[in-house]
GROMACS .gro file of N, CA and C in nm:
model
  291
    1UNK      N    1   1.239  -0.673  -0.201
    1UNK     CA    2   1.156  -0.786  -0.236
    1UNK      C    3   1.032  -0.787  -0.147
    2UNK      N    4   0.925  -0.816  -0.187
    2UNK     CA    5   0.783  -0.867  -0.130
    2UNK      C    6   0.784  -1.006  -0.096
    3UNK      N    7   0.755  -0.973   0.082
    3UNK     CA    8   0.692  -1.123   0.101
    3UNK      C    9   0.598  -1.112   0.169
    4UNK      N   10   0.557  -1.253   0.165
    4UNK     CA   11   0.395  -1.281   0.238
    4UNK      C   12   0.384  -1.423   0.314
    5UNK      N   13   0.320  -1.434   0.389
    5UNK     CA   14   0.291  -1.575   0.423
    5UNK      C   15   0.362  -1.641   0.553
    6UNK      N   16   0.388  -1.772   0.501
    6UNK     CA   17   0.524  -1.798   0.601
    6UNK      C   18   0.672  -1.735   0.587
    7UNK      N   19   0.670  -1.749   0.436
    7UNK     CA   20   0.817  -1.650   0.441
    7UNK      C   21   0.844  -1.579   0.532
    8UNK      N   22   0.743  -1.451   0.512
    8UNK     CA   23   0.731  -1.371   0.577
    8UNK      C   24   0.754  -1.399   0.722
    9UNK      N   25   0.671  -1.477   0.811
    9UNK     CA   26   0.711  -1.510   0.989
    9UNK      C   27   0.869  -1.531   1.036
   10UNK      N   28   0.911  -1.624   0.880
   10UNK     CA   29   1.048  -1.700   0.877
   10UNK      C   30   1.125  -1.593   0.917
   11UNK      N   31   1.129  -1.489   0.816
   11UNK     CA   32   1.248  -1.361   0.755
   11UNK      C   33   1.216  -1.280   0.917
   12UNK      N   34   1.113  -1.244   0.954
   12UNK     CA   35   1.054  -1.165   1.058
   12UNK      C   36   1.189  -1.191   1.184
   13UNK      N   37   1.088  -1.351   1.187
   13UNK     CA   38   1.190  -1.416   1.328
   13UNK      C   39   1.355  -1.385   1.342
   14UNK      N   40   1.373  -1.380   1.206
   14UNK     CA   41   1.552  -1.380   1.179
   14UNK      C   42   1.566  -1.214   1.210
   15UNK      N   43   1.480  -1.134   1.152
   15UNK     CA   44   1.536  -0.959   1.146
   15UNK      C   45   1.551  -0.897   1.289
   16UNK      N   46   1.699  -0.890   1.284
   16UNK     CA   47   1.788  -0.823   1.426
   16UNK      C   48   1.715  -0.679   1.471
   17UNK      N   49   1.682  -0.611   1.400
   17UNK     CA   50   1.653  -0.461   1.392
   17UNK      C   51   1.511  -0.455   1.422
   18UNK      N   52   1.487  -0.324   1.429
   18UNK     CA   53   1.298  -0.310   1.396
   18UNK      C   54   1.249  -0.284   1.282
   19UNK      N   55   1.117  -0.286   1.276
   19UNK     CA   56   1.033  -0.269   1.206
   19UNK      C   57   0.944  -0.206   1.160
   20UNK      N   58   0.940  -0.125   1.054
   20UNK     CA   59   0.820  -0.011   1.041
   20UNK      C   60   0.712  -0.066   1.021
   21UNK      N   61   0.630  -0.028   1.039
   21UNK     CA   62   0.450  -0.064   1.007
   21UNK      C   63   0.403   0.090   0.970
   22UNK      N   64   0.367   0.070   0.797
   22UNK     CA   65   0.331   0.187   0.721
   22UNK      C   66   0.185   0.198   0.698
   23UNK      N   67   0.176   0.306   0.684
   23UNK     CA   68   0.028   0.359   0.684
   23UNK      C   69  -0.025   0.321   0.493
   24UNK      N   70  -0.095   0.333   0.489
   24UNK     CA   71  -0.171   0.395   0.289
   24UNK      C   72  -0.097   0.519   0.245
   25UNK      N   73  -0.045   0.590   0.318
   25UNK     CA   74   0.061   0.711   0.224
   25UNK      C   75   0.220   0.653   0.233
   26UNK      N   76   0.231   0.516   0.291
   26UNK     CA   77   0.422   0.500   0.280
   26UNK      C   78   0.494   0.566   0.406
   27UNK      N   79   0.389   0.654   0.486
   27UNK     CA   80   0.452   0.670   0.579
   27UNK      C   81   0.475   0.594   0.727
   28UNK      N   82   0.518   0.578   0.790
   28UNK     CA   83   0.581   0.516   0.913
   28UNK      C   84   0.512   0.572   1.032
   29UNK      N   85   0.409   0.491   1.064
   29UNK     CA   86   0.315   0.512   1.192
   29UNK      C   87   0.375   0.438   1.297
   30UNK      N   88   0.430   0.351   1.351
   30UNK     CA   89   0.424   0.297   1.427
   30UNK      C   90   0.587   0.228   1.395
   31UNK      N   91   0.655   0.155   1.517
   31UNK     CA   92   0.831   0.094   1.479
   31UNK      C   93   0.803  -0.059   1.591
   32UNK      N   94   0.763  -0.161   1.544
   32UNK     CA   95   0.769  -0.269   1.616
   32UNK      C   96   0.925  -0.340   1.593
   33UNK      N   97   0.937  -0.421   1.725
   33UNK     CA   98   1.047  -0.532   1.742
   33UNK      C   99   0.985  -0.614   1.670
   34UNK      N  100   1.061  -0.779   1.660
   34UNK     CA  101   1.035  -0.858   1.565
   34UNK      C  102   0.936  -0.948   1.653
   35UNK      N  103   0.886  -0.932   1.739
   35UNK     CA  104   0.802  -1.020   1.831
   35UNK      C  105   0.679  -0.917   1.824
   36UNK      N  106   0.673  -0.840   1.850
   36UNK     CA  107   0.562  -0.762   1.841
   36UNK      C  108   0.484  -0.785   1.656
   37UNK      N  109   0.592  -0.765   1.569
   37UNK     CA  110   0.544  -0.811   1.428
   37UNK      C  111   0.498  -0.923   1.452
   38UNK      N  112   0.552  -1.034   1.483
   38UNK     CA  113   0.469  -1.163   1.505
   38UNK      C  114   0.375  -1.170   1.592
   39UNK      N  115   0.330  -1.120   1.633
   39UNK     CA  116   0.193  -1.128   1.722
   39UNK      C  117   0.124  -1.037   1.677
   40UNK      N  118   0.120  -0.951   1.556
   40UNK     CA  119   0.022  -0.945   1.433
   40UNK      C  120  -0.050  -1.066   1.338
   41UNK      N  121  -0.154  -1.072   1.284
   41UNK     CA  122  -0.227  -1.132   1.197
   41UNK      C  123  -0.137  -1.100   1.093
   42UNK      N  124  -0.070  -1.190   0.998
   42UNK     CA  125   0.054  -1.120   0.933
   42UNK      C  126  -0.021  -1.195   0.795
   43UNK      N  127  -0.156  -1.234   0.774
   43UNK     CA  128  -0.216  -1.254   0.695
   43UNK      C  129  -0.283  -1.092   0.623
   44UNK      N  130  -0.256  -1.023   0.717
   44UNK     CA  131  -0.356  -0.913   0.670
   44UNK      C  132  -0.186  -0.811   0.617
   45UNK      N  133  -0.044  -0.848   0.587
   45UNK     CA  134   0.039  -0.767   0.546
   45UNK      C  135   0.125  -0.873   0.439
   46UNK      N  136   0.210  -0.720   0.436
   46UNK     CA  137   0.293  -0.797   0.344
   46UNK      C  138   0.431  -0.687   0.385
   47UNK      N  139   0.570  -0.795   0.376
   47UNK     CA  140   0.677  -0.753   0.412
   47UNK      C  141   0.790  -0.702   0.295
   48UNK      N  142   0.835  -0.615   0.297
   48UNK     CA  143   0.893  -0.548   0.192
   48UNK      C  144   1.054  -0.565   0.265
   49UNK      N  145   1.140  -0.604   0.184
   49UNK     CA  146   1.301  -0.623   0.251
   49UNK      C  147   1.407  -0.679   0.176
   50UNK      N  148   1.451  -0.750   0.200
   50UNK     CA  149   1.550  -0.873   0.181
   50UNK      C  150   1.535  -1.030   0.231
   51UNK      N  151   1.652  -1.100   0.218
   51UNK     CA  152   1.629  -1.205   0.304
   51UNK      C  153   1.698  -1.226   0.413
   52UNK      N  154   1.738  -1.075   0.496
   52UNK     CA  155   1.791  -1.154   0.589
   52UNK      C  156   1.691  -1.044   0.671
   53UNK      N  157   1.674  -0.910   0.651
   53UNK     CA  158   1.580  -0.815   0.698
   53UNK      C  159   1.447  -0.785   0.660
   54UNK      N  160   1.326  -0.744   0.729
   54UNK     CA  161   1.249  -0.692   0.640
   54UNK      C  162   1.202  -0.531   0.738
   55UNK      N  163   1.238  -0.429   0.600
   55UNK     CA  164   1.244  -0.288   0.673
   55UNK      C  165   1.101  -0.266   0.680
   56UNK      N  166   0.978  -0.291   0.654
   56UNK     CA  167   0.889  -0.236   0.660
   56UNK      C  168   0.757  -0.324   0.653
   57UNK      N  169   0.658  -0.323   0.707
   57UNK     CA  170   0.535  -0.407   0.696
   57UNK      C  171   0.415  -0.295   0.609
   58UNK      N  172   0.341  -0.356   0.492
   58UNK     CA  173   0.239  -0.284   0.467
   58UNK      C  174   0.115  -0.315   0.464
   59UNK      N  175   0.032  -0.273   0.489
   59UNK     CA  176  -0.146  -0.348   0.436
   59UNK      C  177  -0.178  -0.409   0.308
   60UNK      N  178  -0.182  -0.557   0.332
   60UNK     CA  179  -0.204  -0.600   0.194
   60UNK      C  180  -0.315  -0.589   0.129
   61UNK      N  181  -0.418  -0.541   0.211
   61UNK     CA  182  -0.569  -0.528   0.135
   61UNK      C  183  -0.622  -0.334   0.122
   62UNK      N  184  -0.515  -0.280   0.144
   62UNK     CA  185  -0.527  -0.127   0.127
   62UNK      C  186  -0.505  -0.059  -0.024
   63UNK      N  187  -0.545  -0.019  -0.065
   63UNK     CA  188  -0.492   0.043  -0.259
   63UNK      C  189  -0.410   0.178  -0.238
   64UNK      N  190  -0.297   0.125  -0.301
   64UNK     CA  191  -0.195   0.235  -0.310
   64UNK      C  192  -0.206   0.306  -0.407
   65UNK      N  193  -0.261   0.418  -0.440
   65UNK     CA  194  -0.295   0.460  -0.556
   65UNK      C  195  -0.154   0.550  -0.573
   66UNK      N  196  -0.122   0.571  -0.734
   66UNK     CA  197  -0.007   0.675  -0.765
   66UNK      C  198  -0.055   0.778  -0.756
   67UNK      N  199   0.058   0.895  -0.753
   67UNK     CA  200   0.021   1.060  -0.778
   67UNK      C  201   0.024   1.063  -0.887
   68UNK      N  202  -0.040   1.107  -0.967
   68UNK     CA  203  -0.033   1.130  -1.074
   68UNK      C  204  -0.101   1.275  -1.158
   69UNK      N  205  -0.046   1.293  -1.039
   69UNK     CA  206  -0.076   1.466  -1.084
   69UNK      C  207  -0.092   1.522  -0.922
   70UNK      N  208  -0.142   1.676  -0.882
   70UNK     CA  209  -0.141   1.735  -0.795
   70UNK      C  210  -0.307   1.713  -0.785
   71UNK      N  211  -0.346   1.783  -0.671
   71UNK     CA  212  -0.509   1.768  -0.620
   71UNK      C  213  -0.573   1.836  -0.709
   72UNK      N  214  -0.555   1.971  -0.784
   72UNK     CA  215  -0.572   2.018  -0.863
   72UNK      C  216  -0.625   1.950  -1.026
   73UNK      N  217  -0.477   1.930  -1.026
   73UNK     CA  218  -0.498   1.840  -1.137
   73UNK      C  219  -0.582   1.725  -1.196
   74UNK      N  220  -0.617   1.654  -1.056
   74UNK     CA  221  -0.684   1.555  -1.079
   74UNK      C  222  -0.827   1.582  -1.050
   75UNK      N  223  -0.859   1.705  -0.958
   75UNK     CA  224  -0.996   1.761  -0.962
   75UNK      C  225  -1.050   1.776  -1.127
   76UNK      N  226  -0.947   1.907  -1.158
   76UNK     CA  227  -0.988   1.874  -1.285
   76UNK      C  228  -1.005   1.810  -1.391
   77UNK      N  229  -0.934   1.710  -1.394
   77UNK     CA  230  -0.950   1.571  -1.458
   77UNK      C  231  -1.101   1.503  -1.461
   78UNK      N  232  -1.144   1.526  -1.322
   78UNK     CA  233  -1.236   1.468  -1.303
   78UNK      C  234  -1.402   1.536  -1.314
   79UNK      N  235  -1.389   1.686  -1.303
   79UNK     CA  236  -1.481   1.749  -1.383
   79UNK      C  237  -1.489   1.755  -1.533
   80UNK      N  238  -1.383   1.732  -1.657
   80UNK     CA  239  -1.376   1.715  -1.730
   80UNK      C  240  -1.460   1.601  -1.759
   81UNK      N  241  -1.424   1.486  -1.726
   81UNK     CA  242  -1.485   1.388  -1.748
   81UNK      C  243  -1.659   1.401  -1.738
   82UNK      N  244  -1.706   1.447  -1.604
   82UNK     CA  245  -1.836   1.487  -1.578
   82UNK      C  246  -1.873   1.569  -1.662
   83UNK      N  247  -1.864   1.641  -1.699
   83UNK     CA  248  -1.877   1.716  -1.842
   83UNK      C  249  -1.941   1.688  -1.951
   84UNK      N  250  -1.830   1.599  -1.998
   84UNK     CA  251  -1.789   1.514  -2.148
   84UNK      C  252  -1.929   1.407  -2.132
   85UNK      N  253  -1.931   1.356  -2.005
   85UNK     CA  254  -2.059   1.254  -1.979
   85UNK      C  255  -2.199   1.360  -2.000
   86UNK      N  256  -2.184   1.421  -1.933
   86UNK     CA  257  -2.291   1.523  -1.934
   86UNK      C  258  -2.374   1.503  -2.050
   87UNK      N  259  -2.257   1.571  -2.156
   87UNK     CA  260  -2.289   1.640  -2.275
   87UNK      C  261  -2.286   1.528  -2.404
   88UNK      N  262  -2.263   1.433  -2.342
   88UNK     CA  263  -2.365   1.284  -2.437
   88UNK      C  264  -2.517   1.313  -2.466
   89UNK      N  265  -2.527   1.291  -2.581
   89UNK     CA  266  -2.719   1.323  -2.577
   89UNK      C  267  -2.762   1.151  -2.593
   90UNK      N  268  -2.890   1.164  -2.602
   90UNK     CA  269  -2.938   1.052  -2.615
   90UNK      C  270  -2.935   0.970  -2.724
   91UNK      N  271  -2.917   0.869  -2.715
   91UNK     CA  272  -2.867   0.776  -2.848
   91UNK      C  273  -2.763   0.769  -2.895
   92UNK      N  274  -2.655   0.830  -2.785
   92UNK     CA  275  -2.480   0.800  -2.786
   92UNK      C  276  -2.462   0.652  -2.778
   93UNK      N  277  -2.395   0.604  -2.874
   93UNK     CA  278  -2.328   0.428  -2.818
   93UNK      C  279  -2.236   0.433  -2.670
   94UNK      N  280  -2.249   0.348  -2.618
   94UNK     CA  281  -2.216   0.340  -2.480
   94UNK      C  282  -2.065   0.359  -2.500
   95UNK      N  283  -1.992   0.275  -2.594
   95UNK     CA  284  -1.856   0.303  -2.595
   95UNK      C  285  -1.799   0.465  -2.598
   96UNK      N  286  -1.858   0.538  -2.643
   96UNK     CA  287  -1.830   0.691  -2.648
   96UNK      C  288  -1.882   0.738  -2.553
   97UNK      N  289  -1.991   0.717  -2.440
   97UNK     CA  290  -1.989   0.835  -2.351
   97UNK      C  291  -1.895   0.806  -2.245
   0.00000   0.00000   0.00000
């Protein structure tokens, strides 16, 4: 479950264990106690857990984008597109280029 806010301080104060604080890839930079989480700006996260734990803190204003394909893949995805724009001539309706 996602929380935020006060919840969030509430559930914090209660969690026996530590705490991950994750980066923009999901991975685990840093392992705070539950006092150290609270003496974060806990406006700027959001807590992923239960209600009696929360295993992990993330950036709530960061974009998690999916994989959705390999680097490759999405390179080319994206020259395709440049392309296709390219090769609009003039007096294309906007919806088609």
């Amino acid at each position: 479950m996602l929380f935020d806010g006060a919840e969030l301080r509430d559930i914090i104060d209660r969690t026996p264990d530590v705490i991950e604080l994750r980066n923009e890839y999901g991975r685990c930079c840093r392992i705070l106690s539950s006092a150290e989480a609270l003496s974060l700006d806990l406006d700027l996260f959001v807590g992923i857990g239960n209600r009696r734990r929360i295993r992990f803190l993330r950036w709530r204003t960061r974009k998690f984008t999916l994989n959705a394909g390999s680097h490759t893949t999405q390179r080319l995805k994206g020259e395709a597109e440049q392309k296709h724009r390219s090769s609009a001539g003039p007096g294309t309706p906007a919806c088609l280029e």
